[in-house]
Amino acid sequence: AALERDEFDFILDYANPLPVIVIAEIMGVPTDDTNYFTELSNRIVTMDQAAISEMAAYFRKLVEHRQTNPGNDLITSLVQAYDTGETLSEQELVDFCIVLLVGGNETTAKLIGNTMLALRDFPEMRAVLLEKPELAGEFIEEVLRLRSPVQGLRRIVRADTVLHGQTLKAGDQIEPSIGAANRDETVFDDPDQLRLGRKGRHLAFGNGIHFCLGAPLAKLETRIALMHALERLPNIEIRPDADLMPIPSHVFNGLVSMPVRY
């Protein structure tokens, strides 16, 4: 539909719709509700409490429906685990659905948009990707490092700890900066440059028990979205006169919109 026009918005018309369609299908959310979920998800990112409550109410109804009308989807699997007494309470099940929908939508949409920003900042990469599309995975890893969709997440200290001379008490809330860690010059040479095949692992998806379970899906969607756009529109570029507004969040890193031309 976007290609029927001479110009379109890479974020609003492409990057945003794709991940929510995919995660909604995996979870078993009706296709007719896709636009509604995109709107709610966008509001949740800005910590809109009303949107969180609204989405929780929706998922409670969907969970109840799946209890008597199972389908071939993730929510059905979670409901069946709940019914057999495994791990999740009903509230945890609803909360988990919200985390999956927002995590499987917002972060991937931001990552897809950030790949276009990287092509603007490192224009030599366009020819490289068109000639060797198999390098798209390495390119995306560097975009994840340079423009992490999630810049930081709150954590709670479990035991008294001294870190770089700073005393952290059990129960303290801290917010490690993923964005800063991914540009740590003691780990990455020339950290502000995009280099394919770079050594050293970024923390865009977290670490350890907190590693993002949706990481493979996010990278797969981004690779498909980026290369499909480049193959269909090799000269696609951000409009030079575009006013690129960041989303109003200190946690998520992405743009509200991205007018492009081709």
Short mmCIF file of N, CA, C and O in Angstrom, two decimals, residues 44-171:
data_model
loop_
_atom_site.label_atom_id
_atom_site.label_comp_id
_atom_site.label_asym_id
_atom_site.label_seq_id
_atom_site.Cartn_x
_atom_site.Cartn_y
_atom_site.Cartn_z
N ILE A 44 1.45 2.57 26.06
CA ILE A 44 2.09 1.91 27.20
C ILE A 44 3.55 2.30 27.30
O ILE A 44 4.10 2.47 28.40
N VAL A 45 4.22 2.47 26.16
CA VAL A 45 5.63 2.85 26.15
C VAL A 45 5.85 4.18 26.86
O VAL A 45 6.88 4.41 27.49
N THR A 46 4.86 5.07 26.79
CA THR A 46 4.96 6.36 27.48
C THR A 46 4.42 6.28 28.91
O THR A 46 4.14 7.29 29.53
N MET A 47 4.26 5.04 29.41
CA MET A 47 3.82 4.78 30.79
C MET A 47 2.40 5.30 31.04
O MET A 47 2.10 5.82 32.12
N ASP A 48 1.53 5.16 30.05
CA ASP A 48 0.12 5.52 30.18
C ASP A 48 -0.58 4.42 30.98
O ASP A 48 -0.84 3.33 30.47
N GLN A 49 -0.88 4.69 32.25
CA GLN A 49 -1.46 3.67 33.13
C GLN A 49 -2.84 3.23 32.67
O GLN A 49 -3.23 2.06 32.84
N ALA A 50 -3.60 4.14 32.08
CA ALA A 50 -4.92 3.78 31.58
C ALA A 50 -4.80 2.74 30.46
O ALA A 50 -5.61 1.80 30.37
N ALA A 51 -3.78 2.88 29.61
CA ALA A 51 -3.58 1.93 28.52
C ALA A 51 -3.21 0.56 29.07
O ALA A 51 -3.65 -0.48 28.55
N ILE A 52 -2.39 0.53 30.12
CA ILE A 52 -2.01 -0.74 30.73
C ILE A 52 -3.24 -1.44 31.30
O ILE A 52 -3.44 -2.65 31.11
N SER A 53 -4.10 -0.70 31.97
CA SER A 53 -5.31 -1.28 32.54
C SER A 53 -6.25 -1.77 31.45
O SER A 53 -6.87 -2.84 31.56
N GLU A 54 -6.33 -1.00 30.37
CA GLU A 54 -7.20 -1.37 29.25
C GLU A 54 -6.72 -2.66 28.59
O GLU A 54 -7.51 -3.55 28.25
N MET A 55 -5.42 -2.76 28.41
CA MET A 55 -4.88 -3.97 27.78
C MET A 55 -5.03 -5.18 28.70
O MET A 55 -5.31 -6.29 28.25
N ALA A 56 -4.86 -4.98 30.01
CA ALA A 56 -5.03 -6.07 30.96
C ALA A 56 -6.46 -6.60 30.92
O ALA A 56 -6.69 -7.82 30.93
N ALA A 57 -7.43 -5.69 30.84
CA ALA A 57 -8.83 -6.10 30.76
C ALA A 57 -9.09 -6.89 29.48
O ALA A 57 -9.83 -7.89 29.49
N TYR A 58 -8.49 -6.46 28.39
CA TYR A 58 -8.67 -7.17 27.12
C TYR A 58 -8.12 -8.59 27.22
O TYR A 58 -8.77 -9.56 26.81
N PHE A 59 -6.92 -8.73 27.78
CA PHE A 59 -6.30 -10.05 27.85
C PHE A 59 -7.05 -10.97 28.81
O PHE A 59 -7.09 -12.19 28.60
N ARG A 60 -7.64 -10.41 29.87
CA ARG A 60 -8.43 -11.27 30.76
C ARG A 60 -9.59 -11.89 30.00
O ARG A 60 -9.89 -13.08 30.16
N LYS A 61 -10.24 -11.11 29.16
CA LYS A 61 -11.36 -11.63 28.36
C LYS A 61 -10.87 -12.66 27.35
O LYS A 61 -11.51 -13.69 27.14
N LEU A 62 -9.71 -12.39 26.75
CA LEU A 62 -9.18 -13.33 25.76
C LEU A 62 -8.75 -14.63 26.42
O LEU A 62 -8.97 -15.73 25.87
N VAL A 63 -8.16 -14.54 27.62
CA VAL A 63 -7.77 -15.74 28.36
C VAL A 63 -9.00 -16.57 28.70
O VAL A 63 -9.01 -17.80 28.54
N GLU A 64 -10.06 -15.91 29.16
CA GLU A 64 -11.31 -16.62 29.47
C GLU A 64 -11.88 -17.30 28.23
O GLU A 64 -12.39 -18.43 28.29
N HIS A 65 -11.79 -16.61 27.10
CA HIS A 65 -12.31 -17.17 25.85
C HIS A 65 -11.50 -18.41 25.44
O HIS A 65 -12.07 -19.41 25.00
N ARG A 66 -10.18 -18.35 25.61
CA ARG A 66 -9.33 -19.47 25.21
C ARG A 66 -9.52 -20.69 26.14
O ARG A 66 -9.22 -21.82 25.75
N GLN A 67 -10.02 -20.47 27.34
CA GLN A 67 -10.25 -21.59 28.24
C GLN A 67 -11.33 -22.53 27.70
O GLN A 67 -11.29 -23.74 27.93
N THR A 68 -12.28 -21.98 26.96
CA THR A 68 -13.35 -22.80 26.38
C THR A 68 -13.24 -22.91 24.86
O THR A 68 -13.91 -23.74 24.25
N ASN A 69 -12.39 -22.08 24.26
CA ASN A 69 -12.21 -22.10 22.81
C ASN A 69 -10.72 -22.09 22.49
O ASN A 69 -10.18 -21.08 22.01
N PRO A 70 -10.03 -23.20 22.75
CA PRO A 70 -8.58 -23.23 22.53
C PRO A 70 -8.24 -23.09 21.05
O PRO A 70 -9.03 -23.45 20.17
N GLY A 71 -7.06 -22.55 20.80
CA GLY A 71 -6.57 -22.41 19.43
C GLY A 71 -5.13 -22.87 19.35
O GLY A 71 -4.54 -23.35 20.33
N ASN A 72 -4.54 -22.74 18.18
CA ASN A 72 -3.14 -23.11 17.98
C ASN A 72 -2.29 -21.86 18.14
O ASN A 72 -1.74 -21.32 17.18
N ASP A 73 -2.18 -21.38 19.38
CA ASP A 73 -1.48 -20.12 19.63
C ASP A 73 -0.86 -20.13 21.02
O ASP A 73 -1.11 -21.02 21.84
N LEU A 74 -0.06 -19.11 21.28
CA LEU A 74 0.71 -19.04 22.52
C LEU A 74 -0.20 -18.84 23.74
O LEU A 74 0.04 -19.43 24.80
N ILE A 75 -1.24 -18.01 23.61
CA ILE A 75 -2.12 -17.78 24.76
C ILE A 75 -2.80 -19.07 25.17
O ILE A 75 -2.94 -19.36 26.37
N THR A 76 -3.20 -19.89 24.20
CA THR A 76 -3.80 -21.19 24.53
C THR A 76 -2.82 -22.05 25.32
O THR A 76 -3.19 -22.68 26.31
N SER A 77 -1.55 -22.06 24.90
CA SER A 77 -0.53 -22.83 25.61
C SER A 77 -0.36 -22.34 27.05
O SER A 77 -0.24 -23.13 27.98
N LEU A 78 -0.38 -21.01 27.22
CA LEU A 78 -0.25 -20.44 28.56
C LEU A 78 -1.47 -20.77 29.42
O LEU A 78 -1.34 -21.08 30.61
N VAL A 79 -2.64 -20.71 28.82
CA VAL A 79 -3.88 -21.04 29.55
C VAL A 79 -3.86 -22.49 29.98
O VAL A 79 -4.22 -22.83 31.12
N GLN A 80 -3.44 -23.38 29.10
CA GLN A 80 -3.41 -24.80 29.44
C GLN A 80 -2.40 -25.08 30.55
O GLN A 80 -2.64 -25.91 31.43
N ALA A 81 -1.28 -24.35 30.55
CA ALA A 81 -0.31 -24.48 31.64
C ALA A 81 -0.91 -24.00 32.96
O ALA A 81 -0.73 -24.60 34.01
N TYR A 82 -1.68 -22.90 32.88
CA TYR A 82 -2.34 -22.35 34.07
C TYR A 82 -3.38 -23.33 34.59
O TYR A 82 -3.48 -23.59 35.80
N ASP A 83 -4.16 -23.93 33.68
CA ASP A 83 -5.23 -24.86 34.09
C ASP A 83 -4.68 -26.11 34.76
O ASP A 83 -5.36 -26.73 35.58
N THR A 84 -3.47 -26.51 34.40
CA THR A 84 -2.88 -27.71 35.00
C THR A 84 -2.05 -27.38 36.23
O THR A 84 -1.36 -28.25 36.77
N GLY A 85 -2.11 -26.12 36.68
CA GLY A 85 -1.43 -25.74 37.91
C GLY A 85 0.04 -25.42 37.77
O GLY A 85 0.77 -25.39 38.76
N GLU A 86 0.49 -25.18 36.56
CA GLU A 86 1.91 -24.88 36.35
C GLU A 86 2.20 -23.39 36.51
O GLU A 86 1.62 -22.56 35.85
N THR A 87 3.03 -23.04 37.38
CA THR A 87 3.73 -21.76 37.59
C THR A 87 2.90 -20.48 37.55
O THR A 87 2.90 -19.74 38.51
N LEU A 88 2.20 -20.16 36.46
CA LEU A 88 1.60 -18.84 36.31
C LEU A 88 0.23 -18.73 36.99
O LEU A 88 -0.65 -19.56 36.78
N SER A 89 0.07 -17.68 37.80
CA SER A 89 -1.26 -17.34 38.29
C SER A 89 -2.01 -16.61 37.17
O SER A 89 -1.42 -16.24 36.15
N GLU A 90 -3.30 -16.38 37.36
CA GLU A 90 -4.06 -15.69 36.31
C GLU A 90 -3.52 -14.28 36.08
O GLU A 90 -3.39 -13.84 34.93
N GLN A 91 -3.18 -13.57 37.17
CA GLN A 91 -2.64 -12.22 37.02
C GLN A 91 -1.29 -12.26 36.32
O GLN A 91 -0.99 -11.41 35.46
N GLU A 92 -0.45 -13.24 36.68
CA GLU A 92 0.85 -13.36 36.01
C GLU A 92 0.68 -13.68 34.53
O GLU A 92 1.44 -13.19 33.68
N LEU A 93 -0.33 -14.48 34.21
CA LEU A 93 -0.59 -14.81 32.82
C LEU A 93 -0.95 -13.55 32.03
O LEU A 93 -0.43 -13.33 30.93
N VAL A 94 -1.82 -12.73 32.59
CA VAL A 94 -2.21 -11.48 31.93
C VAL A 94 -1.01 -10.55 31.80
O VAL A 94 -0.77 -9.96 30.73
N ASP A 95 -0.23 -10.42 32.88
CA ASP A 95 0.96 -9.56 32.83
C ASP A 95 1.95 -10.04 31.77
O ASP A 95 2.56 -9.24 31.06
N PHE A 96 2.10 -11.36 31.69
CA PHE A 96 3.03 -11.94 30.72
C PHE A 96 2.58 -11.63 29.29
O PHE A 96 3.40 -11.34 28.41
N CYS A 97 1.28 -11.69 29.05
CA CYS A 97 0.74 -11.37 27.73
C CYS A 97 1.07 -9.92 27.35
O CYS A 97 1.44 -9.63 26.21
N ILE A 98 0.94 -9.02 28.32
CA ILE A 98 1.24 -7.60 28.06
C ILE A 98 2.72 -7.43 27.72
O ILE A 98 3.09 -6.74 26.77
N VAL A 99 3.58 -8.08 28.51
CA VAL A 99 5.02 -7.98 28.27
C VAL A 99 5.37 -8.52 26.88
O VAL A 99 6.16 -7.93 26.14
N LEU A 100 4.76 -9.65 26.51
CA LEU A 100 5.04 -10.25 25.21
C LEU A 100 4.59 -9.34 24.08
O LEU A 100 5.31 -9.15 23.09
N LEU A 101 3.41 -8.77 24.21
CA LEU A 101 2.88 -7.95 23.13
C LEU A 101 3.72 -6.68 22.97
O LEU A 101 4.13 -6.34 21.86
N VAL A 102 4.00 -5.99 24.07
CA VAL A 102 4.77 -4.75 24.00
C VAL A 102 6.21 -5.05 23.62
O VAL A 102 6.80 -4.40 22.75
N GLY A 103 6.80 -6.07 24.26
CA GLY A 103 8.19 -6.42 23.97
C GLY A 103 8.37 -6.93 22.56
O GLY A 103 9.40 -6.68 21.92
N GLY A 104 7.38 -7.66 22.05
CA GLY A 104 7.48 -8.21 20.70
C GLY A 104 7.05 -7.23 19.64
O GLY A 104 7.09 -7.55 18.44
N ASN A 105 6.65 -6.04 20.04
CA ASN A 105 6.17 -5.05 19.09
C ASN A 105 7.06 -3.82 19.10
O ASN A 105 7.74 -3.52 18.11
N GLU A 106 7.06 -3.11 20.21
CA GLU A 106 7.73 -1.80 20.28
C GLU A 106 9.23 -1.88 19.99
O GLU A 106 9.76 -1.11 19.20
N THR A 107 9.91 -2.81 20.64
CA THR A 107 11.37 -2.85 20.50
C THR A 107 11.77 -3.21 19.07
O THR A 107 12.72 -2.64 18.52
N THR A 108 11.06 -4.15 18.46
CA THR A 108 11.39 -4.54 17.09
C THR A 108 11.08 -3.42 16.12
O THR A 108 11.86 -3.17 15.17
N ALA A 109 9.98 -2.73 16.32
CA ALA A 109 9.64 -1.60 15.45
C ALA A 109 10.72 -0.53 15.52
O ALA A 109 11.13 0.05 14.50
N LYS A 110 11.20 -0.26 16.74
CA LYS A 110 12.26 0.74 16.90
C LYS A 110 13.54 0.27 16.23
O LYS A 110 14.26 1.05 15.60
N LEU A 111 13.85 -1.02 16.33
CA LEU A 111 15.06 -1.55 15.71
C LEU A 111 14.99 -1.44 14.19
O LEU A 111 15.97 -1.04 13.54
N ILE A 112 13.85 -1.76 13.59
CA ILE A 112 13.70 -1.64 12.14
C ILE A 112 13.93 -0.20 11.70
O ILE A 112 14.64 0.07 10.73
N GLY A 113 13.34 0.75 12.42
CA GLY A 113 13.54 2.16 12.10
C GLY A 113 14.99 2.58 12.28
O GLY A 113 15.53 3.34 11.47
N ASN A 114 15.64 2.05 13.32
CA ASN A 114 17.02 2.43 13.59
C ASN A 114 17.99 1.91 12.53
O ASN A 114 19.08 2.46 12.36
N THR A 115 17.60 0.85 11.80
CA THR A 115 18.47 0.40 10.72
C THR A 115 18.53 1.44 9.61
O THR A 115 19.60 1.63 8.99
N MET A 116 17.43 2.14 9.35
CA MET A 116 17.44 3.18 8.33
C MET A 116 18.28 4.37 8.78
O MET A 116 18.97 5.00 7.98
N LEU A 117 18.23 4.69 10.08
CA LEU A 117 19.09 5.75 10.60
C LEU A 117 20.56 5.38 10.43
O LEU A 117 21.40 6.23 10.11
N ALA A 118 20.88 4.12 10.64
CA ALA A 118 22.26 3.67 10.49
C ALA A 118 22.71 3.78 9.03
O ALA A 118 23.87 4.13 8.75
N LEU A 119 21.82 3.50 8.08
CA LEU A 119 22.17 3.64 6.67
C LEU A 119 22.39 5.11 6.30
O LEU A 119 23.20 5.42 5.43
N ARG A 120 21.69 6.00 6.99
CA ARG A 120 21.93 7.42 6.77
C ARG A 120 23.29 7.83 7.34
O ARG A 120 24.05 8.57 6.70
N ASP A 121 23.60 7.34 8.53
CA ASP A 121 24.84 7.74 9.20
C ASP A 121 26.08 7.04 8.62
O ASP A 121 27.19 7.57 8.70
N PHE A 122 25.87 5.84 8.07
CA PHE A 122 26.97 5.07 7.48
C PHE A 122 26.57 4.64 6.07
O PHE A 122 26.29 3.46 5.82
N PRO A 123 26.50 5.60 5.13
CA PRO A 123 25.94 5.33 3.80
C PRO A 123 26.69 4.27 3.01
O PRO A 123 26.10 3.66 2.10
N GLU A 124 27.94 4.01 3.34
CA GLU A 124 28.69 2.99 2.61
C GLU A 124 28.11 1.59 2.83
O GLU A 124 28.36 0.66 2.05
N MET A 125 27.32 1.42 3.88
CA MET A 125 26.73 0.13 4.20
C MET A 125 25.67 -0.30 3.20
O MET A 125 25.41 -1.49 3.03
N ARG A 126 25.04 0.64 2.53
CA ARG A 126 23.98 0.31 1.58
C ARG A 126 24.50 -0.59 0.46
O ARG A 126 23.93 -1.65 0.16
N ALA A 127 25.60 -0.18 -0.16
CA ALA A 127 26.18 -0.96 -1.25
C ALA A 127 26.65 -2.33 -0.76
O ALA A 127 26.51 -3.34 -1.46
N VAL A 128 27.19 -2.36 0.45
CA VAL A 128 27.67 -3.62 1.03
C VAL A 128 26.51 -4.60 1.18
O VAL A 128 26.61 -5.78 0.79
N LEU A 129 25.39 -4.14 1.72
CA LEU A 129 24.24 -5.02 1.96
C LEU A 129 23.59 -5.47 0.65
O LEU A 129 23.13 -6.60 0.55
N LEU A 130 23.54 -4.57 -0.33
CA LEU A 130 22.94 -4.94 -1.61
C LEU A 130 23.80 -5.97 -2.35
O LEU A 130 23.29 -6.85 -3.03
N GLU A 131 25.12 -5.86 -2.19
CA GLU A 131 26.02 -6.79 -2.86
C GLU A 131 26.13 -8.11 -2.09
O GLU A 131 26.20 -9.19 -2.69
N LYS A 132 26.11 -8.02 -0.76
CA LYS A 132 26.26 -9.21 0.07
C LYS A 132 25.18 -9.23 1.16
O LYS A 132 25.43 -8.91 2.32
N PRO A 133 23.94 -9.59 0.78
CA PRO A 133 22.84 -9.58 1.76
C PRO A 133 23.07 -10.51 2.93
O PRO A 133 22.43 -10.35 3.98
N GLU A 134 23.98 -11.47 2.78
CA GLU A 134 24.26 -12.38 3.89
C GLU A 134 24.91 -11.66 5.06
O GLU A 134 25.01 -12.21 6.18
N LEU A 135 25.37 -10.41 4.85
CA LEU A 135 25.98 -9.63 5.93
C LEU A 135 24.96 -8.83 6.72
O LEU A 135 25.32 -8.10 7.64
N ALA A 136 23.68 -8.97 6.36
CA ALA A 136 22.64 -8.20 7.05
C ALA A 136 22.62 -8.51 8.54
O ALA A 136 22.38 -7.62 9.36
N GLY A 137 22.88 -9.77 8.91
CA GLY A 137 22.88 -10.13 10.32
C GLY A 137 23.94 -9.38 11.11
O GLY A 137 23.67 -8.88 12.21
N GLU A 138 25.14 -9.26 10.55
CA GLU A 138 26.22 -8.52 11.22
C GLU A 138 25.88 -7.03 11.31
O GLU A 138 26.19 -6.38 12.31
N PHE A 139 25.27 -6.52 10.25
CA PHE A 139 24.86 -5.11 10.25
C PHE A 139 23.85 -4.85 11.37
O PHE A 139 23.97 -3.87 12.13
N ILE A 140 22.88 -5.72 11.51
CA ILE A 140 21.84 -5.55 12.53
C ILE A 140 22.44 -5.64 13.93
O ILE A 140 22.04 -4.91 14.84
N GLU A 141 23.43 -6.53 14.13
CA GLU A 141 24.08 -6.61 15.44
C GLU A 141 24.73 -5.28 15.80
O GLU A 141 24.68 -4.85 16.97
N GLU A 142 25.34 -4.62 14.83
CA GLU A 142 25.96 -3.34 15.11
C GLU A 142 24.92 -2.24 15.35
O GLU A 142 25.14 -1.35 16.17
N VAL A 143 23.79 -2.30 14.64
CA VAL A 143 22.72 -1.34 14.90
C VAL A 143 22.18 -1.55 16.31
O VAL A 143 21.90 -0.59 17.04
N LEU A 144 22.05 -2.80 16.72
CA LEU A 144 21.61 -3.10 18.09
C LEU A 144 22.56 -2.49 19.11
O LEU A 144 22.14 -1.99 20.16
N ARG A 145 23.84 -2.53 18.80
CA ARG A 145 24.83 -1.98 19.73
C ARG A 145 24.80 -0.46 19.73
O ARG A 145 24.76 0.18 20.79
N LEU A 146 24.81 0.15 18.54
CA LEU A 146 24.89 1.60 18.43
C LEU A 146 23.60 2.31 18.82
O LEU A 146 23.63 3.38 19.40
N ARG A 147 22.49 1.71 18.44
CA ARG A 147 21.18 2.33 18.69
C ARG A 147 20.25 1.32 19.36
O ARG A 147 19.24 0.92 18.80
N SER A 148 20.63 0.90 20.53
CA SER A 148 19.85 -0.11 21.26
C SER A 148 18.40 0.37 21.43
O SER A 148 18.17 1.45 21.98
N PRO A 149 17.42 -0.42 20.99
CA PRO A 149 16.02 -0.01 21.17
C PRO A 149 15.65 0.21 22.63
O PRO A 149 14.82 1.06 22.94
N VAL A 150 16.27 -0.54 23.53
CA VAL A 150 16.08 -0.35 24.97
C VAL A 150 17.39 0.20 25.54
O VAL A 150 18.43 -0.43 25.42
N GLN A 151 17.33 1.37 26.15
CA GLN A 151 18.53 2.03 26.65
C GLN A 151 18.85 1.70 28.10
O GLN A 151 19.98 1.88 28.55
N GLY A 152 17.87 1.22 28.84
CA GLY A 152 18.11 0.88 30.24
C GLY A 152 16.89 0.22 30.84
O GLY A 152 15.77 0.45 30.39
N LEU A 153 17.09 -0.62 31.84
CA LEU A 153 15.99 -1.28 32.53
C LEU A 153 16.25 -1.26 34.03
O LEU A 153 17.38 -1.46 34.48
N ARG A 154 15.21 -1.03 34.78
CA ARG A 154 15.34 -0.97 36.24
C ARG A 154 15.58 -2.35 36.82
O ARG A 154 14.99 -3.34 36.42
N ARG A 155 16.49 -2.40 37.78
CA ARG A 155 16.79 -3.65 38.49
C ARG A 155 16.82 -3.38 40.00
O ARG A 155 17.04 -2.25 40.43
N ILE A 156 16.61 -4.44 40.78
CA ILE A 156 16.64 -4.33 42.24
C ILE A 156 17.84 -5.12 42.76
O ILE A 156 18.03 -6.29 42.39
N VAL A 157 18.65 -4.50 43.59
CA VAL A 157 19.84 -5.14 44.15
C VAL A 157 19.41 -6.21 45.15
O VAL A 157 18.62 -5.94 46.06
N ARG A 158 19.93 -7.42 44.98
CA ARG A 158 19.51 -8.54 45.83
C ARG A 158 20.36 -8.66 47.10
O ARG A 158 19.91 -9.21 48.11
N ALA A 159 21.60 -8.20 47.03
CA ALA A 159 22.50 -8.30 48.21
C ALA A 159 23.42 -7.09 48.22
O ALA A 159 23.71 -6.50 47.16
N ASP A 160 23.88 -6.69 49.40
CA ASP A 160 24.81 -5.57 49.50
C ASP A 160 26.01 -5.82 48.58
O ASP A 160 26.61 -6.90 48.60
N THR A 161 26.33 -4.83 47.79
CA THR A 161 27.37 -4.98 46.76
C THR A 161 28.17 -3.70 46.66
O THR A 161 27.62 -2.60 46.75
N VAL A 162 29.47 -3.83 46.44
CA VAL A 162 30.31 -2.67 46.14
C VAL A 162 30.72 -2.79 44.68
O VAL A 162 31.35 -3.76 44.27
N LEU A 163 30.34 -1.79 43.89
CA LEU A 163 30.61 -1.80 42.45
C LEU A 163 31.38 -0.53 42.09
O LEU A 163 30.85 0.58 42.22
N HIS A 164 32.63 -0.69 41.68
CA HIS A 164 33.48 0.45 41.32
C HIS A 164 33.50 1.51 42.43
O HIS A 164 33.40 2.71 42.17
N GLY A 165 33.59 1.03 43.66
CA GLY A 165 33.69 1.94 44.79
C GLY A 165 32.37 2.48 45.28
O GLY A 165 32.33 3.21 46.28
N GLN A 166 31.28 2.14 44.61
CA GLN A 166 29.95 2.61 45.02
C GLN A 166 29.23 1.50 45.78
O GLN A 166 29.12 0.37 45.29
N THR A 167 28.73 1.80 46.97
CA THR A 167 28.04 0.81 47.78
C THR A 167 26.56 0.75 47.39
O THR A 167 25.86 1.76 47.41
N LEU A 168 26.12 -0.43 47.02
CA LEU A 168 24.71 -0.67 46.68
C LEU A 168 24.11 -1.56 47.77
O LEU A 168 24.67 -2.61 48.08
N LYS A 169 22.99 -1.13 48.33
CA LYS A 169 22.35 -1.88 49.40
C LYS A 169 21.26 -2.80 48.83
O LYS A 169 20.62 -2.47 47.83
N ALA A 170 21.06 -3.93 49.48
CA ALA A 170 19.98 -4.83 49.08
C ALA A 170 18.66 -4.06 49.09
O ALA A 170 18.34 -3.36 50.05
N GLY A 171 17.90 -4.19 48.01
CA GLY A 171 16.63 -3.49 47.90
C GLY A 171 16.72 -2.19 47.12
O GLY A 171 15.69 -1.63 46.73
#
